[in-house]
Amino acid sequence: MKGTAQLLEQLTSRATNAFGNRLVAVILYGSGASDDYDGDYSDLNILCVLTKVTTTELRDSERVFHWWRELGNPSPLLLSDEEVRTSTDCFPIEFHDMKERRRLLAGTDIIVEIEVDDSFYRAQVEHELRAKLLRLRQKAAGVIHDRELLCRLLVESVSTFIMLLRHALKIAGHPAPIERLYIVDEAERKFSINPHPFLTLLALRNKKIRAKDTDAAVLLEQYIAQISKVIGAVDILEKR
């Protein structure tokens, strides 16, 4: 974590130098701001809030973003403070995550004062589940006969799907814990899923079992079946 802390300090310094008094906040959110962070699989998700975002700010961000991506991180989200206040209805998943798990790296914690508009929350959760499942199928089709690559693909996807399980629980009015094992446990109770594929992938992720001891194709089939079950449950929830 020491290396990560130093990296975040460098990012904050570079952003401050690039934007000056236009910088409202630099915020780390998601698993990187919690005890769930894993350097092998987790992303460092950054929200960078400015007073405005024009082509000038995009030019000023180029070197910072290029350096950050070269280190294997996703590009920061670049929003104006006005966009933060007015876009929670479009991105309820992201803003709920920010409200619950974030670390202020610089500036003012603009997230603390916003209220998330849940008008399209259910629809976004269903959309993300379906889109991620389609993407999983596409990628799996190219590696299904390679056990190591298929296991790697599944392991890389599991934290995202468990995060979406958590949001499915929230919109269903069910307890939605942060810790992954508890999320899977609650999803088993609420949606009657078989937790085995999720627990197996978490064990692979944590190196408690090895890919060579796993039937990856069977695991893929079980995994897709349980994700599809959750999608069906979300689909029939009351639509606003």
mmCIF file of N, CA, C and O in Angstrom, residues 82-119:
data_model
loop_
_atom_site.group_PDB
_atom_site.id
_atom_site.type_symbol
_atom_site.label_atom_id
_atom_site.label_comp_id
_atom_site.label_asym_id
_atom_site.label_seq_id
_atom_site.Cartn_x
_atom_site.Cartn_y
_atom_site.Cartn_z
ATOM 1 N N GLU A 82 -20.586 21.421 -11.621
ATOM 2 C CA GLU A 82 -21.988 21.467 -12.010
ATOM 3 C C GLU A 82 -22.455 20.106 -12.526
ATOM 4 O O GLU A 82 -23.564 19.655 -12.223
ATOM 5 N N GLU A 83 -21.617 19.435 -13.302
ATOM 6 C CA GLU A 83 -21.978 18.107 -13.812
ATOM 7 C C GLU A 83 -22.126 17.106 -12.677
ATOM 8 O O GLU A 83 -23.012 16.231 -12.729
ATOM 9 N N VAL A 84 -21.312 17.201 -11.661
ATOM 10 C CA VAL A 84 -21.440 16.308 -10.514
ATOM 11 C C VAL A 84 -22.814 16.476 -9.875
ATOM 12 O O VAL A 84 -23.492 15.489 -9.538
ATOM 13 N N ARG A 85 -23.237 17.706 -9.712
ATOM 14 C CA ARG A 85 -24.508 17.971 -9.040
ATOM 15 C C ARG A 85 -25.718 17.578 -9.879
ATOM 16 O O ARG A 85 -26.791 17.297 -9.331
ATOM 17 N N THR A 86 -25.584 17.539 -11.209
ATOM 18 C CA THR A 86 -26.750 17.333 -12.072
ATOM 19 C C THR A 86 -26.781 15.985 -12.781
ATOM 20 O O THR A 86 -27.729 15.721 -13.538
ATOM 21 N N SER A 87 -25.812 15.115 -12.557
ATOM 22 C CA SER A 87 -25.762 13.862 -13.323
ATOM 23 C C SER A 87 -25.933 12.606 -12.477
ATOM 24 O O SER A 87 -25.718 11.503 -12.964
ATOM 25 N N THR A 88 -26.365 12.765 -11.226
ATOM 26 C CA THR A 88 -26.504 11.567 -10.386
ATOM 27 C C THR A 88 -27.614 10.652 -10.888
ATOM 28 O O THR A 88 -27.579 9.439 -10.646
ATOM 29 N N ASP A 89 -28.609 11.210 -11.586
ATOM 30 C CA ASP A 89 -29.666 10.350 -12.124
ATOM 31 C C ASP A 89 -29.163 9.478 -13.261
ATOM 32 O O ASP A 89 -29.682 8.386 -13.499
ATOM 33 N N CYS A 90 -28.151 9.943 -13.987
ATOM 34 C CA CYS A 90 -27.581 9.172 -15.102
ATOM 35 C C CYS A 90 -26.590 8.115 -14.631
ATOM 36 O O CYS A 90 -26.430 7.080 -15.281
ATOM 37 N N PHE A 91 -25.914 8.377 -13.520
ATOM 38 C CA PHE A 91 -24.868 7.483 -13.033
ATOM 39 C C PHE A 91 -25.083 7.113 -11.565
ATOM 40 O O PHE A 91 -24.190 7.298 -10.732
ATOM 41 N N PRO A 92 -26.255 6.577 -11.217
ATOM 42 C CA PRO A 92 -26.502 6.280 -9.800
ATOM 43 C C PRO A 92 -25.554 5.234 -9.229
ATOM 44 O O PRO A 92 -25.174 5.326 -8.052
ATOM 45 N N ILE A 93 -25.152 4.231 -10.020
ATOM 46 C CA ILE A 93 -24.221 3.220 -9.505
ATOM 47 C C ILE A 93 -22.924 3.883 -9.065
ATOM 48 O O ILE A 93 -22.440 3.667 -7.949
ATOM 49 N N GLU A 94 -22.367 4.685 -9.954
ATOM 50 C CA GLU A 94 -21.075 5.313 -9.655
ATOM 51 C C GLU A 94 -21.175 6.259 -8.463
ATOM 52 O O GLU A 94 -20.292 6.268 -7.584
ATOM 53 N N PHE A 95 -22.253 7.041 -8.397
ATOM 54 C CA PHE A 95 -22.360 7.998 -7.301
ATOM 55 C C PHE A 95 -22.685 7.324 -5.975
ATOM 56 O O PHE A 95 -22.221 7.764 -4.925
ATOM 57 N N HIS A 96 -23.460 6.239 -6.001
ATOM 58 C CA HIS A 96 -23.659 5.487 -4.759
ATOM 59 C C HIS A 96 -22.327 4.919 -4.272
ATOM 60 O O HIS A 96 -22.031 4.944 -3.066
ATOM 61 N N ASP A 97 -21.529 4.406 -5.200
ATOM 62 C CA ASP A 97 -20.212 3.891 -4.816
ATOM 63 C C ASP A 97 -19.346 4.992 -4.215
ATOM 64 O O ASP A 97 -18.652 4.785 -3.216
ATOM 65 N N MET A 98 -19.385 6.162 -4.825
ATOM 66 C CA MET A 98 -18.597 7.275 -4.314
ATOM 67 C C MET A 98 -19.078 7.718 -2.932
ATOM 68 O O MET A 98 -18.270 8.051 -2.059
ATOM 69 N N LYS A 99 -20.399 7.739 -2.753
ATOM 70 C CA LYS A 99 -20.933 8.153 -1.456
ATOM 71 C C LYS A 99 -20.479 7.206 -0.353
ATOM 72 O O LYS A 99 -20.241 7.635 0.788
ATOM 73 N N GLU A 100 -20.348 5.924 -0.672
ATOM 74 C CA GLU A 100 -20.078 4.916 0.341
ATOM 75 C C GLU A 100 -18.589 4.604 0.521
ATOM 76 O O GLU A 100 -18.168 4.219 1.615
ATOM 77 N N ARG A 101 -17.815 4.722 -0.555
ATOM 78 C CA ARG A 101 -16.388 4.398 -0.460
ATOM 79 C C ARG A 101 -15.585 5.404 -1.273
ATOM 80 O O ARG A 101 -15.536 5.323 -2.499
ATOM 81 N N ARG A 102 -14.980 6.326 -0.601
ATOM 82 C CA ARG A 102 -14.156 7.313 -1.296
ATOM 83 C C ARG A 102 -13.097 7.839 -0.348
ATOM 84 O O ARG A 102 -13.205 7.727 0.864
ATOM 85 N N ARG A 103 -12.057 8.428 -0.940
ATOM 86 C CA ARG A 103 -11.036 9.103 -0.155
ATOM 87 C C ARG A 103 -10.679 10.404 -0.858
ATOM 88 O O ARG A 103 -10.317 10.398 -2.041
ATOM 89 N N LEU A 104 -10.822 11.496 -0.166
ATOM 90 C CA LEU A 104 -10.484 12.797 -0.732
ATOM 91 C C LEU A 104 -8.975 12.937 -0.774
ATOM 92 O O LEU A 104 -8.303 12.875 0.254
ATOM 93 N N LEU A 105 -8.423 13.130 -1.975
ATOM 94 C CA LEU A 105 -6.977 13.277 -2.147
ATOM 95 C C LEU A 105 -6.562 14.732 -2.215
ATOM 96 O O LEU A 105 -5.438 15.080 -1.847
ATOM 97 N N ALA A 106 -7.472 15.591 -2.687
ATOM 98 C CA ALA A 106 -7.169 17.025 -2.777
ATOM 99 C C ALA A 106 -8.467 17.798 -2.936
ATOM 100 O O ALA A 106 -9.453 17.280 -3.475
ATOM 101 N N GLY A 107 -8.490 19.036 -2.455
ATOM 102 C CA GLY A 107 -9.633 19.915 -2.663
ATOM 103 C C GLY A 107 -10.759 19.711 -1.667
ATOM 104 O O GLY A 107 -10.535 19.368 -0.504
ATOM 105 N N THR A 108 -11.973 19.912 -2.156
ATOM 106 C CA THR A 108 -13.181 19.875 -1.331
ATOM 107 C C THR A 108 -13.992 18.625 -1.629
ATOM 108 O O THR A 108 -14.177 18.265 -2.801
ATOM 109 N N ASP A 109 -14.495 17.975 -0.591
ATOM 110 C CA ASP A 109 -15.276 16.753 -0.777
ATOM 111 C C ASP A 109 -16.681 17.127 -1.275
ATOM 112 O O ASP A 109 -17.637 17.207 -0.512
ATOM 113 N N ILE A 110 -16.796 17.302 -2.577
ATOM 114 C CA ILE A 110 -18.055 17.721 -3.188
ATOM 115 C C ILE A 110 -19.112 16.615 -3.120
ATOM 116 O O ILE A 110 -20.319 16.875 -3.167
ATOM 117 N N ILE A 111 -18.671 15.355 -2.983
ATOM 118 C CA ILE A 111 -19.609 14.227 -2.976
ATOM 119 C C ILE A 111 -20.481 14.223 -1.729
ATOM 120 O O ILE A 111 -21.637 13.803 -1.760
ATOM 121 N N VAL A 112 -19.937 14.676 -0.600
ATOM 122 C CA VAL A 112 -20.656 14.566 0.668
ATOM 123 C C VAL A 112 -21.983 15.318 0.641
ATOM 124 O O VAL A 112 -22.935 14.929 1.325
ATOM 125 N N GLU A 113 -22.082 16.355 -0.166
ATOM 126 C CA GLU A 113 -23.281 17.201 -0.150
ATOM 127 C C GLU A 113 -24.330 16.803 -1.185
ATOM 128 O O GLU A 113 -25.447 17.322 -1.147
ATOM 129 N N ILE A 114 -24.013 15.892 -2.089
ATOM 130 C CA ILE A 114 -24.976 15.568 -3.141
ATOM 131 C C ILE A 114 -25.946 14.475 -2.685
ATOM 132 O O ILE A 114 -25.629 13.659 -1.815
ATOM 133 N N GLU A 115 -27.134 14.482 -3.263
ATOM 134 C CA GLU A 115 -28.109 13.415 -3.068
ATOM 135 C C GLU A 115 -28.267 12.680 -4.400
ATOM 136 O O GLU A 115 -28.482 13.305 -5.440
ATOM 137 N N VAL A 116 -28.156 11.356 -4.356
ATOM 138 C CA VAL A 116 -28.227 10.566 -5.583
ATOM 139 C C VAL A 116 -29.689 10.399 -6.001
ATOM 140 O O VAL A 116 -30.536 9.992 -5.212
ATOM 141 N N ASP A 117 -29.964 10.732 -7.247
ATOM 142 C CA ASP A 117 -31.300 10.584 -7.820
ATOM 143 C C ASP A 117 -31.427 9.154 -8.357
ATOM 144 O O ASP A 117 -30.733 8.774 -9.303
ATOM 145 N N ASP A 118 -32.323 8.351 -7.777
ATOM 146 C CA ASP A 118 -32.454 6.938 -8.132
ATOM 147 C C ASP A 118 -33.498 6.667 -9.218
ATOM 148 O O ASP A 118 -33.918 5.518 -9.398
ATOM 149 N N SER A 119 -33.897 7.688 -9.957
ATOM 150 C CA SER A 119 -34.958 7.523 -10.966
ATOM 151 C C SER A 119 -34.646 6.397 -11.953
ATOM 152 O O SER A 119 -35.547 5.653 -12.370
#
